PDB file of C-alpha atoms in Angstrom:
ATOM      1  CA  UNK A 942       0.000   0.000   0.000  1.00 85.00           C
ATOM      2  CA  UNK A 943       3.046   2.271   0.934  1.00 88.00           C
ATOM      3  CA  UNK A 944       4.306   1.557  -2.173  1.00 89.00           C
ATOM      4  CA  UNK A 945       1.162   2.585  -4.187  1.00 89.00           C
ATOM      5  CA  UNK A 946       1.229   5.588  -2.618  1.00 93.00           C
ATOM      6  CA  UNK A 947       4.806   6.328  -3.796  1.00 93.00           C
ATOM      7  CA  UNK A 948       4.156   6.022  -6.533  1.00 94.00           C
ATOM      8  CA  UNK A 949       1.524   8.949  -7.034  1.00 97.00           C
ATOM      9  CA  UNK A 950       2.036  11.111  -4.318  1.00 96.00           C
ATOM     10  CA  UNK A 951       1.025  14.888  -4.565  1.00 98.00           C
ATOM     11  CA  UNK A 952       3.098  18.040  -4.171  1.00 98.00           C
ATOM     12  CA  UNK A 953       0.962  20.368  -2.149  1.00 98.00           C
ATOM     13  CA  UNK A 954       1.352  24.050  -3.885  1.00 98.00           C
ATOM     14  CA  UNK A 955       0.617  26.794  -1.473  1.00 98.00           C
ATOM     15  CA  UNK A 956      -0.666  30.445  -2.773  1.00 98.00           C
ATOM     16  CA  UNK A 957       3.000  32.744  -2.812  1.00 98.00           C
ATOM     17  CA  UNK A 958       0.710  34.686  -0.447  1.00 97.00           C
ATOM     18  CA  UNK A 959      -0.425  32.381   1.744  1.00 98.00           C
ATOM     19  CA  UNK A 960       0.336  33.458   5.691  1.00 96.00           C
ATOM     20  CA  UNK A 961      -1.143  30.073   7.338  1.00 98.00           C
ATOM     21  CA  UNK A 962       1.193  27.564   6.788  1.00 98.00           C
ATOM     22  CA  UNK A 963       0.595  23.828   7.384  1.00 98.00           C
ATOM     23  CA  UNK A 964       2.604  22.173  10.470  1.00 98.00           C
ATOM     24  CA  UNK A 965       2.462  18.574  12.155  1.00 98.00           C
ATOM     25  CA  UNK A 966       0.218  18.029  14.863  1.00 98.00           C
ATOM     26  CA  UNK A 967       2.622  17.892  17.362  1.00 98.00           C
ATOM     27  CA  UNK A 968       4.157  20.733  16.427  1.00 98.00           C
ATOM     28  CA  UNK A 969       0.413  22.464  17.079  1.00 98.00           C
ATOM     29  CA  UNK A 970       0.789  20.455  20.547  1.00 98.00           C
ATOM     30  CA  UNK A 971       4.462  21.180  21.614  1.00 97.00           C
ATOM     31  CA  UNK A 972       3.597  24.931  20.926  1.00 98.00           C
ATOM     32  CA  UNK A 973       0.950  25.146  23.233  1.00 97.00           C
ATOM     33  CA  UNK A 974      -2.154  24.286  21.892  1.00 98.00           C
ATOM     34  CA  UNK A 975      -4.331  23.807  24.590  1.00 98.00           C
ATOM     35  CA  UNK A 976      -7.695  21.777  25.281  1.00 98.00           C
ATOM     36  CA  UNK A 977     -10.626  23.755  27.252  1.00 97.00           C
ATOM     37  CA  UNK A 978     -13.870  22.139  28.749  1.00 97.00           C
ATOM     38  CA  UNK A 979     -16.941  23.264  29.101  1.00 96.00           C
ATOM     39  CA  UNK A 980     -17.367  25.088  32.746  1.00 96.00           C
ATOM     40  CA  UNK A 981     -13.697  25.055  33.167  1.00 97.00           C
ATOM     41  CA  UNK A 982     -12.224  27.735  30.671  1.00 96.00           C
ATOM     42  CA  UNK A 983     -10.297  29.354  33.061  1.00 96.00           C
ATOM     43  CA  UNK A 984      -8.638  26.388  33.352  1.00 97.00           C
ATOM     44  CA  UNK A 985      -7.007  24.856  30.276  1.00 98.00           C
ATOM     45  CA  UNK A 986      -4.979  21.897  29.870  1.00 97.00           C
ATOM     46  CA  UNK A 987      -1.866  21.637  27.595  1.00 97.00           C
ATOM     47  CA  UNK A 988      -2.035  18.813  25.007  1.00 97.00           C
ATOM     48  CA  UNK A 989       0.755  16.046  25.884  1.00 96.00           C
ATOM     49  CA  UNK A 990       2.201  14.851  22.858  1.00 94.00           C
ATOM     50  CA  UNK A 991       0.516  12.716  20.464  1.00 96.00           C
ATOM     51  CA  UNK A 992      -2.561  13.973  22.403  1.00 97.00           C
ATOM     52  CA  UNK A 993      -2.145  11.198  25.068  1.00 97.00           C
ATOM     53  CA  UNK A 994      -4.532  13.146  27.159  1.00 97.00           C
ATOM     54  CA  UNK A 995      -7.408  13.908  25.109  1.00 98.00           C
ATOM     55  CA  UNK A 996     -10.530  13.297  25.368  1.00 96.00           C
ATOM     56  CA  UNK A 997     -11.796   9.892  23.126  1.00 93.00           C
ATOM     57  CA  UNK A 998     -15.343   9.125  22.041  1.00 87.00           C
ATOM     58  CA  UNK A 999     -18.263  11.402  21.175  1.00 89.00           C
ATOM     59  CA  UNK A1000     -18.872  14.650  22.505  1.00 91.00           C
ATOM     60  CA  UNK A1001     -22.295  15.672  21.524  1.00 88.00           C
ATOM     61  CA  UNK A1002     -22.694  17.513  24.496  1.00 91.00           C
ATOM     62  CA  UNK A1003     -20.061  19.771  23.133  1.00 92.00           C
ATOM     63  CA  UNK A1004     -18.184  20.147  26.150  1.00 95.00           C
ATOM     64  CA  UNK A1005     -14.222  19.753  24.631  1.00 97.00           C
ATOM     65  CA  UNK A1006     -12.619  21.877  21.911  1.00 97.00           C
ATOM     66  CA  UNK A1007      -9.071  22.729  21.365  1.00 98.00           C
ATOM     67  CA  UNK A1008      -7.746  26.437  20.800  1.00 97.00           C
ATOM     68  CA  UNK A1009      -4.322  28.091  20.165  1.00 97.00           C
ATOM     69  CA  UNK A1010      -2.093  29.363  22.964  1.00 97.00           C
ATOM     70  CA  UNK A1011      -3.512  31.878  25.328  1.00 95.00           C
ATOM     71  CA  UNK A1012      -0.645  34.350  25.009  1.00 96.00           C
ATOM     72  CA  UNK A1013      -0.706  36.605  21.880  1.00 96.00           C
ATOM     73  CA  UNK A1014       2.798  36.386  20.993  1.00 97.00           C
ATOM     74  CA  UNK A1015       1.564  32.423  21.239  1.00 97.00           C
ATOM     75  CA  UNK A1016      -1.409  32.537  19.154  1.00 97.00           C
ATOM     76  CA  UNK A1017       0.092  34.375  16.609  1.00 97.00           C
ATOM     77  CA  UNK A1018       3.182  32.293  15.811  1.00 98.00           C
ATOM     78  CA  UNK A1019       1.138  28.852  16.208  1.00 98.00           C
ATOM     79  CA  UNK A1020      -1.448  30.080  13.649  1.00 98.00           C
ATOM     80  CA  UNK A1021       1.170  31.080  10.773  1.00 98.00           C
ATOM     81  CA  UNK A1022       2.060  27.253  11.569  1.00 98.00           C
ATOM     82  CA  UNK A1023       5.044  25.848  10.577  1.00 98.00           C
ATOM     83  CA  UNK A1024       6.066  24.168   7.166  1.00 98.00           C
ATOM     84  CA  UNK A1025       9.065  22.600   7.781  1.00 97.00           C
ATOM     85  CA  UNK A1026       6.992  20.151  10.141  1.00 98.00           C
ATOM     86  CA  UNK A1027       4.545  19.598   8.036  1.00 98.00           C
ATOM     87  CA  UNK A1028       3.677  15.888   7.087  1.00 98.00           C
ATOM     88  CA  UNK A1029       0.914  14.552   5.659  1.00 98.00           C
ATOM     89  CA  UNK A1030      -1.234  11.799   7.333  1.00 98.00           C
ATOM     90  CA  UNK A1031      -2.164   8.546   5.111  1.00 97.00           C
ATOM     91  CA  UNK A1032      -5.403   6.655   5.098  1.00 96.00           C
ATOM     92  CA  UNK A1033      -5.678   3.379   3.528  1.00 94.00           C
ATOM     93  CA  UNK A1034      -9.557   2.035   3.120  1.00 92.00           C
ATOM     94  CA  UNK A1035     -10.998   0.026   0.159  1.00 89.00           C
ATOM     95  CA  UNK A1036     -13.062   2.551  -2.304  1.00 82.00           C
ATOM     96  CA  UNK A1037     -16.566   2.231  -2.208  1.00 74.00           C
ATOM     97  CA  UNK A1038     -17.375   1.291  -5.758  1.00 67.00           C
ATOM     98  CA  UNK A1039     -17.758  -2.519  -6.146  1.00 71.00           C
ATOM     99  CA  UNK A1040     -14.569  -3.097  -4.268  1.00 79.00           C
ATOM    100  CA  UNK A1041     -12.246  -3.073  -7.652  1.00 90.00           C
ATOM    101  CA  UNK A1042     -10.806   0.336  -6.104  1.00 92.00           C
ATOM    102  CA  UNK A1043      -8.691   1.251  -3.090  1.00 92.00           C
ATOM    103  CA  UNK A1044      -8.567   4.855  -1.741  1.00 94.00           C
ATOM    104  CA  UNK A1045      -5.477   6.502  -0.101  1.00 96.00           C
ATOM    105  CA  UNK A1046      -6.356   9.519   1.730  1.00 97.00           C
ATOM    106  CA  UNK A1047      -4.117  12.388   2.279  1.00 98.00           C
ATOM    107  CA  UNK A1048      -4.910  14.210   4.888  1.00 98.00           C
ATOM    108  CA  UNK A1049      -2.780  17.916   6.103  1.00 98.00           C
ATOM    109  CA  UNK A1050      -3.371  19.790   9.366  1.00 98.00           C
ATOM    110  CA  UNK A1051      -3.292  24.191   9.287  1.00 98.00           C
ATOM    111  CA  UNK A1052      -3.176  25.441  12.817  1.00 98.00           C
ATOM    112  CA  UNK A1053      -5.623  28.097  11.580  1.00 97.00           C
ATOM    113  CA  UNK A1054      -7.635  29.273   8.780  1.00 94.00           C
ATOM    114  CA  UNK A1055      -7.232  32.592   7.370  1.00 94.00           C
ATOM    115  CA  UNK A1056     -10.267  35.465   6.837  1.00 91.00           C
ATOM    116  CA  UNK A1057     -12.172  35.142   3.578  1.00 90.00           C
ATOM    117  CA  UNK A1058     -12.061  37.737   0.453  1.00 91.00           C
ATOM    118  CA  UNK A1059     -14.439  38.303  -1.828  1.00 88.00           C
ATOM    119  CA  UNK A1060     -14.877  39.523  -5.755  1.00 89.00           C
ATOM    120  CA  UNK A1061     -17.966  42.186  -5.890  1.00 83.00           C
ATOM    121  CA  UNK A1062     -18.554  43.417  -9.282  1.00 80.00           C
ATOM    122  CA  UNK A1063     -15.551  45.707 -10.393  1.00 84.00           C
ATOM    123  CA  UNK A1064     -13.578  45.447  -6.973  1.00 86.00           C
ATOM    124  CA  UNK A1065     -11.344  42.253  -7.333  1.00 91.00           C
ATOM    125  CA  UNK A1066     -10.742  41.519  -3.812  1.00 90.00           C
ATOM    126  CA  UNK A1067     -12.520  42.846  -1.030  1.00 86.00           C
ATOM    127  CA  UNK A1068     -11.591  41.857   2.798  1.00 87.00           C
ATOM    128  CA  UNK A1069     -14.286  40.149   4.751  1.00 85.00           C
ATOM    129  CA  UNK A1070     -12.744  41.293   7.975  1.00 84.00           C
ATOM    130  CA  UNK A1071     -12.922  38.556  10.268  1.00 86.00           C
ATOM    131  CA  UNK A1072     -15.055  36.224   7.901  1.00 86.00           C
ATOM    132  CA  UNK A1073     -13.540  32.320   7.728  1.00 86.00           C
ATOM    133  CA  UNK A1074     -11.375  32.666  10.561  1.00 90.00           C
ATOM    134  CA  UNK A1075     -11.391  29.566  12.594  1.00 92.00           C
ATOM    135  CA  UNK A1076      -8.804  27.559  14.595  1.00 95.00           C
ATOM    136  CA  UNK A1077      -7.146  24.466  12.653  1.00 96.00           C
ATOM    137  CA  UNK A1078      -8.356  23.388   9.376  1.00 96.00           C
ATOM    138  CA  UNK A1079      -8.133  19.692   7.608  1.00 96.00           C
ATOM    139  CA  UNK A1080      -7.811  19.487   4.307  1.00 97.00           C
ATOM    140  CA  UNK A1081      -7.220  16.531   2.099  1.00 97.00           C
ATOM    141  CA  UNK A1082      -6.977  14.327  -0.962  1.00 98.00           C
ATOM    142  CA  UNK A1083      -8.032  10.950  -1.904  1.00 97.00           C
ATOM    143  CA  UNK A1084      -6.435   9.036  -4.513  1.00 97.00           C
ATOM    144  CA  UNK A1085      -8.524   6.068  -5.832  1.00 95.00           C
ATOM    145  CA  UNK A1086      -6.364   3.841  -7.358  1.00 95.00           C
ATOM    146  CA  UNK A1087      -7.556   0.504  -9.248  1.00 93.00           C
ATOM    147  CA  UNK A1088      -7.092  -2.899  -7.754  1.00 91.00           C
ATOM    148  CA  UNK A1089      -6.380  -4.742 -10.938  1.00 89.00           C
ATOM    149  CA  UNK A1090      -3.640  -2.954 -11.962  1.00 93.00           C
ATOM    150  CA  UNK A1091      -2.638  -0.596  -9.521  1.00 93.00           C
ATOM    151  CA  UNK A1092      -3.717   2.574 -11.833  1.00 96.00           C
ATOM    152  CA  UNK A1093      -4.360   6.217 -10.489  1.00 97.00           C
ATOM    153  CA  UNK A1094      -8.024   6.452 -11.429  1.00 96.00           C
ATOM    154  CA  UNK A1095      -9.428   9.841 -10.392  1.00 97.00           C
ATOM    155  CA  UNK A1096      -8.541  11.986  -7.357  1.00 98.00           C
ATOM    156  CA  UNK A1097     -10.593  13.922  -4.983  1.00 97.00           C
ATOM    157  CA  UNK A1098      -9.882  17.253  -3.468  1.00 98.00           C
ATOM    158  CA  UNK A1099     -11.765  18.442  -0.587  1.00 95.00           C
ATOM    159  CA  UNK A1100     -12.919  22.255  -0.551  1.00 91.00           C
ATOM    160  CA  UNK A1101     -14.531  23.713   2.480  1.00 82.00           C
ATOM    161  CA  UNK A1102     -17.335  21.533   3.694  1.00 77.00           C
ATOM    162  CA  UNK A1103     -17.403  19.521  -0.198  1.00 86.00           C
ATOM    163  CA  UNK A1104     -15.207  18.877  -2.759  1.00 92.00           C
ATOM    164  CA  UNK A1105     -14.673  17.499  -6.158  1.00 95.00           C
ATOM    165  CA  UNK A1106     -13.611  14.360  -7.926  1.00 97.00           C
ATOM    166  CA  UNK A1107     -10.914  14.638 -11.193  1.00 98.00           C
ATOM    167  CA  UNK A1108     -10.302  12.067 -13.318  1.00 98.00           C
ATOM    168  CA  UNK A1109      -6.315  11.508 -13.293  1.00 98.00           C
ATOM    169  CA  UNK A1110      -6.239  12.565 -17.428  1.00 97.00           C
ATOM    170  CA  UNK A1111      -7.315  16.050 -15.888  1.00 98.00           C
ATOM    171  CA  UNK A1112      -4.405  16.428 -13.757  1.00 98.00           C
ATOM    172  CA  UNK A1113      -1.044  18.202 -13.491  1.00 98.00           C
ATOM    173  CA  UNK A1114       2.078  15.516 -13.285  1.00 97.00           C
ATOM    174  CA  UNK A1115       4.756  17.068 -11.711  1.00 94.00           C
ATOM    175  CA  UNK A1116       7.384  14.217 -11.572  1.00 89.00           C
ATOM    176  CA  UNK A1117       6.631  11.433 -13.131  1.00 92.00           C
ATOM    177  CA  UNK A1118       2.920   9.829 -11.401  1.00 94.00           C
ATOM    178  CA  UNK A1119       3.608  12.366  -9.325  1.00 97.00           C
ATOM    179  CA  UNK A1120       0.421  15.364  -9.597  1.00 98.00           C
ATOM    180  CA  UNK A1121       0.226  18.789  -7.988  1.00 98.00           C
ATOM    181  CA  UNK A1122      -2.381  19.504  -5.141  1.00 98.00           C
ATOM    182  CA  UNK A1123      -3.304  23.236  -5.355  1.00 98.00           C
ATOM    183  CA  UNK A1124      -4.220  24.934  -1.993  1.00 98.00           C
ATOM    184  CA  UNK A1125      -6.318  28.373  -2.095  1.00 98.00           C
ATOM    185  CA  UNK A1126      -4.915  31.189  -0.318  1.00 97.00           C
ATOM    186  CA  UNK A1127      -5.983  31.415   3.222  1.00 95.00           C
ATOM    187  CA  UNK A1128      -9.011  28.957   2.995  1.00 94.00           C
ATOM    188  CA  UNK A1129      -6.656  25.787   1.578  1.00 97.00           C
ATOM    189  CA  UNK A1130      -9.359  24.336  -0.513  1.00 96.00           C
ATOM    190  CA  UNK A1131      -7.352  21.941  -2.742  1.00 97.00           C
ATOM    191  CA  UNK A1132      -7.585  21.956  -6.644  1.00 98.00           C
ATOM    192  CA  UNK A1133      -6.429  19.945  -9.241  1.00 98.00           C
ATOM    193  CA  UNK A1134      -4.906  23.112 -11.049  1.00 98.00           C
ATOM    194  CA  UNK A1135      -4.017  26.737 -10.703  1.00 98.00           C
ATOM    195  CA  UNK A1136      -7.023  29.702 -11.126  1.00 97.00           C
ATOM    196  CA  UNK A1137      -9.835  31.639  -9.190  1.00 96.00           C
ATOM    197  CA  UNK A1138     -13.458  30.374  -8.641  1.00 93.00           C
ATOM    198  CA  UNK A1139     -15.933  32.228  -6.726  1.00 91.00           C
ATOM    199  CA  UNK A1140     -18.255  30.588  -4.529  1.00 85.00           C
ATOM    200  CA  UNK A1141     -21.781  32.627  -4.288  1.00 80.00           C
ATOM    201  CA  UNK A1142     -24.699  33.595  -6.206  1.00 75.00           C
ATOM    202  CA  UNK A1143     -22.444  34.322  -9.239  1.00 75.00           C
ATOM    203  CA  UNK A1144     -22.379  36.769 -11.943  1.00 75.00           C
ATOM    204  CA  UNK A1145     -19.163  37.543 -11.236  1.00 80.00           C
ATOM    205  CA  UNK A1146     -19.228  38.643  -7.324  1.00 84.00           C
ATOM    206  CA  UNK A1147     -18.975  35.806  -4.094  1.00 87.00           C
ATOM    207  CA  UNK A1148     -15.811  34.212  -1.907  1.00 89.00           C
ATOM    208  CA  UNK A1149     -12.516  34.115  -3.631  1.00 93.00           C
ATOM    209  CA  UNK A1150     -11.180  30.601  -4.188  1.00 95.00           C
ATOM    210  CA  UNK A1151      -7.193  31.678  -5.148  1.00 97.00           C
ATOM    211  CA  UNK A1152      -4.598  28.622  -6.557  1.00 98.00           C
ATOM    212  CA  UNK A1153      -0.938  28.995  -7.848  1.00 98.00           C
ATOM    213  CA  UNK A1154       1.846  27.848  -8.200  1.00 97.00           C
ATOM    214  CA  UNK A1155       4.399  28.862  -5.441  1.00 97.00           C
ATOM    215  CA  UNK A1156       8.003  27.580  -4.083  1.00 97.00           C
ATOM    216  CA  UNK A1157       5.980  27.522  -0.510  1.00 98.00           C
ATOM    217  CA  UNK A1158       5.942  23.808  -1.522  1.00 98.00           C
ATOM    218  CA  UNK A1159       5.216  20.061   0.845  1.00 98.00           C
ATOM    219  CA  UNK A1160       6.800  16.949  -1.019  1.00 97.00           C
ATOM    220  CA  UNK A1161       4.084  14.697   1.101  1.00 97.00           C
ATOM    221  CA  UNK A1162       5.963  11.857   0.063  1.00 96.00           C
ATOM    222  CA  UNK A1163       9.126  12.903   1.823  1.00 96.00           C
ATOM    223  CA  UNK A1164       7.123  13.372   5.272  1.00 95.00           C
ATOM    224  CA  UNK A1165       3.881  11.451   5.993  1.00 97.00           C
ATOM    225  CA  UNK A1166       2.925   8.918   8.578  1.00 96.00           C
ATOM    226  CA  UNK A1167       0.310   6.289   8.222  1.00 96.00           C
ATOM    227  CA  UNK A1168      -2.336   6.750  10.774  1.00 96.00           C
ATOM    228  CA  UNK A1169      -5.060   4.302   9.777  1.00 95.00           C
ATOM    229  CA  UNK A1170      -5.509   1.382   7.404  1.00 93.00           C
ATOM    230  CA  UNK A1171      -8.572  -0.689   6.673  1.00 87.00           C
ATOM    231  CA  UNK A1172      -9.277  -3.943   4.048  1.00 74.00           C
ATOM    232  CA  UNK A1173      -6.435  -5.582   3.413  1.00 65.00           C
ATOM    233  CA  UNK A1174      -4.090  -3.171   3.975  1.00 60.00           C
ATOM    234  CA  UNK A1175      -1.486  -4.171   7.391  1.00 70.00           C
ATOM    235  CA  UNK A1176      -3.051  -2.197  10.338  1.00 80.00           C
ATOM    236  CA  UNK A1177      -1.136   0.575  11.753  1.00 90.00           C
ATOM    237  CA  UNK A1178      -0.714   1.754  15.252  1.00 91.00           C
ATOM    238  CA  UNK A1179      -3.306   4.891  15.346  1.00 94.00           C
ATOM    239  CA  UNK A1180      -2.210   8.162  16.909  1.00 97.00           C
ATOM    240  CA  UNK A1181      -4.129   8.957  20.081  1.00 97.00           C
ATOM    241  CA  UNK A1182      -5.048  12.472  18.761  1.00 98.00           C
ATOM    242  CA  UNK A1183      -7.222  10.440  15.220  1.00 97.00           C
ATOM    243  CA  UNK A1184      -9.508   9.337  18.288  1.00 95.00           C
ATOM    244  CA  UNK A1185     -10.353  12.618  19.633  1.00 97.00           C
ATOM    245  CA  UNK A1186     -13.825  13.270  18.188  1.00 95.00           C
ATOM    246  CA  UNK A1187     -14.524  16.616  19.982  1.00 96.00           C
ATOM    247  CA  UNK A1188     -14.132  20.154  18.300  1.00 96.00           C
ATOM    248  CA  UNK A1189     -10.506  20.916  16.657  1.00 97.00           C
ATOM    249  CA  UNK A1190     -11.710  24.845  17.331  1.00 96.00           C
ATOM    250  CA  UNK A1191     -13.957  26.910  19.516  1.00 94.00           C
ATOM    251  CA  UNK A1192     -17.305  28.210  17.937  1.00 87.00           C
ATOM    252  CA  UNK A1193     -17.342  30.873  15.701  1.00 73.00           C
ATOM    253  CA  UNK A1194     -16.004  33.787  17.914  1.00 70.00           C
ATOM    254  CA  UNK A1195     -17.157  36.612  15.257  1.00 73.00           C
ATOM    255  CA  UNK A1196     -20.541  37.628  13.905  1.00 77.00           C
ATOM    256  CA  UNK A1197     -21.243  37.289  10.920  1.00 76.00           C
ATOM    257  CA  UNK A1198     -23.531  40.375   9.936  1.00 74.00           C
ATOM    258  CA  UNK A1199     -21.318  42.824  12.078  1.00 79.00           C
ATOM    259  CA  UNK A1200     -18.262  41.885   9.963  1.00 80.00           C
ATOM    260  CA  UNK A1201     -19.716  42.682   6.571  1.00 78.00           C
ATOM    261  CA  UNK A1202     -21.200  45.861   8.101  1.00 77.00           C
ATOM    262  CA  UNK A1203     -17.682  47.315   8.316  1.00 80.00           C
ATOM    263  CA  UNK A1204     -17.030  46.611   4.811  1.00 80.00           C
ATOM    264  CA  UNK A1205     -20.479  47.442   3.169  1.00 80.00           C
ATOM    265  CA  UNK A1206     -20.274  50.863   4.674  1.00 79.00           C
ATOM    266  CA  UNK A1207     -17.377  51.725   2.120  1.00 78.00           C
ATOM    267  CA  UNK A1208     -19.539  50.232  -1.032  1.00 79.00           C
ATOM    268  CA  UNK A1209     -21.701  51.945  -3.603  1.00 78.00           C
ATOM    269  CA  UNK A1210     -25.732  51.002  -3.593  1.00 77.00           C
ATOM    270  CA  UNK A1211     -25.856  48.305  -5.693  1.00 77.00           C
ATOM    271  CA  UNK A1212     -22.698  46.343  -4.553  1.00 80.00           C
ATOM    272  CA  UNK A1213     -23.914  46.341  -1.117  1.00 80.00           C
ATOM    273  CA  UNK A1214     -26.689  45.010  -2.515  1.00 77.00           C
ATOM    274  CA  UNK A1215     -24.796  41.992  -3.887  1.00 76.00           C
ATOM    275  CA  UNK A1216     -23.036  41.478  -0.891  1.00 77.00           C
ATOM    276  CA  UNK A1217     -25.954  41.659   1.145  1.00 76.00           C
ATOM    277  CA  UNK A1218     -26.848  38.037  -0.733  1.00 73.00           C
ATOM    278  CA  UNK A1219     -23.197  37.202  -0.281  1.00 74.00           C
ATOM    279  CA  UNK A1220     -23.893  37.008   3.232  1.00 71.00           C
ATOM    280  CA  UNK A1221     -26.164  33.959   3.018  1.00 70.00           C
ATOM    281  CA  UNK A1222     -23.592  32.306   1.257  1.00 72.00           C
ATOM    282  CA  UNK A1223     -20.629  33.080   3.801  1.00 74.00           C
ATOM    283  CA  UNK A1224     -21.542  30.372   7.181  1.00 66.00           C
ATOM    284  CA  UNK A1225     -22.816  27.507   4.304  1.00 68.00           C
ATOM    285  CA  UNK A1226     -19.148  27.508   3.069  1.00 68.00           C
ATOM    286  CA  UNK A1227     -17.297  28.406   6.447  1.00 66.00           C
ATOM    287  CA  UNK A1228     -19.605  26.895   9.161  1.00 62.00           C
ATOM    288  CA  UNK A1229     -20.049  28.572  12.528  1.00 61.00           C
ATOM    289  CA  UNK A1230     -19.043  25.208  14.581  1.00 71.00           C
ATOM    290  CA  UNK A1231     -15.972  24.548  15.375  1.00 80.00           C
ATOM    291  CA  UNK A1232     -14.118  21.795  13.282  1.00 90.00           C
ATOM    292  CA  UNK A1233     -13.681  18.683  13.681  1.00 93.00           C
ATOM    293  CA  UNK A1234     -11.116  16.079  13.210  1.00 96.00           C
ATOM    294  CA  UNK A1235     -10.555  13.324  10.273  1.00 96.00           C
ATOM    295  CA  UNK A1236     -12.364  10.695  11.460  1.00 94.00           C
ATOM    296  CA  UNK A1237     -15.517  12.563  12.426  1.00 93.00           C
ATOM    297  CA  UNK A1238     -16.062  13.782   8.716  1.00 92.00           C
ATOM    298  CA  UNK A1239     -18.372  11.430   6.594  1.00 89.00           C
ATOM    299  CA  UNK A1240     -15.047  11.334   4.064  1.00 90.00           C
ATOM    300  CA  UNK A1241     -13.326   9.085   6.375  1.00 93.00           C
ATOM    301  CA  UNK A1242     -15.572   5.934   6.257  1.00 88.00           C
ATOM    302  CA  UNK A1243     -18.400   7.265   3.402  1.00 83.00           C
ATOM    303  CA  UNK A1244     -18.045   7.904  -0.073  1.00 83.00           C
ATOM    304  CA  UNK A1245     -17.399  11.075  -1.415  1.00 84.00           C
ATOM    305  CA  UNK A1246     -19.606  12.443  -3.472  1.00 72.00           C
TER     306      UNK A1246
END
């Protein structure tokens, strides 16, 4: 399995602007992450490493989440993360259609995720103050790769809360079977190529989706652990922290409506009017609870539609 994943693994291309760099997870613990509980905020608990001392199981209650270090200086060094540590986490499970497929899921860890920006009409880029901002962000890819013959089929990227499935003629070889994994500036939606899409009501205005090419660069082939493996593949030791099922982040700790009341004030009448319908957009794509970990999404165990 190691070996098929070798043998296509993705470069993942920052944006040359990008401020919120990937990292390990226990980089995010050994820099003082901290866990909080519900009733006892004044009291947080640093994360031991590997996250031997978090909680495991469900959490519907809601009563763990995870936040950056309490300190300024702290929280904002953690959040620009760290990409020499970065390393990319591998999941091996068989793919869902009529078992003649395996997937191999990449998975990457940001300590934080970066404010949104939008297009509206002739402005190209418009801040959304404190839009999209959230505490750690996974992002990933899965590569579905026949059983027969051991053939790169098609490759999904995750974006946001859904992503996309590309058929492996559609992608960008960068070495060899090797393909490049786009990330968009700030939000680190992946993409199977460079460009801008705008998620919203369309007509050219909504939430910028920016890929390029960049040297800010992770070979996830050089640095990745196996953290899970199902099927046939050899089972792997899991990480303590891939059991942790509560919140990754705190709530949404902005609203929503007072943030793009800042920015419509500077606008003309009709593009606050097509902002105004950007707004309903914004917590669809971004969410307003905190996030969770790997294997709490439905793209751990489901297929991804």
């Amino acid at each position: 399995m190691e070996d098929l994943f070798r043998a296509y693994v993705p470069y993942l291309y920052l944006h040359p602007d990008e401020d919120y760099l990937p990292s390990s997870v226990d980089w995010f613990f050994n820099n003082g992450a901290l866990l909080y509980k519900k009733g006892e905020e004044s009291t947080p608990v640093r994360i031991e490493p590997g996250g031997a001392n978090l909680p495991k199981g469900g959490d519907p209650a809601g009563l763990y989440w995870l936040n950056l270090p309490a300190d300024k200086g702290g929280r904002d060094r953690v959040s620009h993360g760290d990409l020499a540590s970065a390393e990319a986490y591998v999941h091996f499970k068989p793919g869902i259609e009529n078992g003649m497929f395996t997937d191999i899921q990449v998975w990457m860890f940001y300590p934080f995720n970066g404010h949104a920006t939008a297009k509206i009409g002739f402005i190209k880029r418009v801040s959304l103050g404190r839009v999209g901002e959230h505490v750690s962000d996974w992002e990933h890819v899965t590569l579905r790769v026949r059983n027969g013959d051991g053939v790169l089929d098609k490759v999904y990227f995750s974006q946001h809360s859904g992503g996309k499935w590309v058929d492996a003629s559609l992608l960008q070889f960068v070495n060899g079977n090797r393909f490049a994994w786009y990330s968009s500036r700030n939000g680190h939606a992946g993409n199977n190529e460079p460009g801008l899409y705008l998620q919203g009501p369309g007509n050219g205005f909504g939430i910028r989706n920016d890929w390029a090419w960049s040297n800010k660069v992770v070979d996830t082939g050089a640095r990745f652990v196996v953290v899970a493996s199902e099927g046939e593949a050899e089972a792997v030791a899991e990480p303590p922290w891939l059991s942790y099922e509560s919140k990754w982040g705190p709530t949404k700790e902005y609203d929503t409506a007072s943030e793009v009341r800042r920015v419509r004030k500077f606008l003309l009448g009709k593009l606050k009017k097509l902002l105004d319908k950007l707004v309903k957009v914004i917590d669809e794509v971004y969410g307003t609870d905190g996030p969770t970990g790997p294997k709490v999404k439905y793209n751990w165990s489901g297929n991804e539609a």
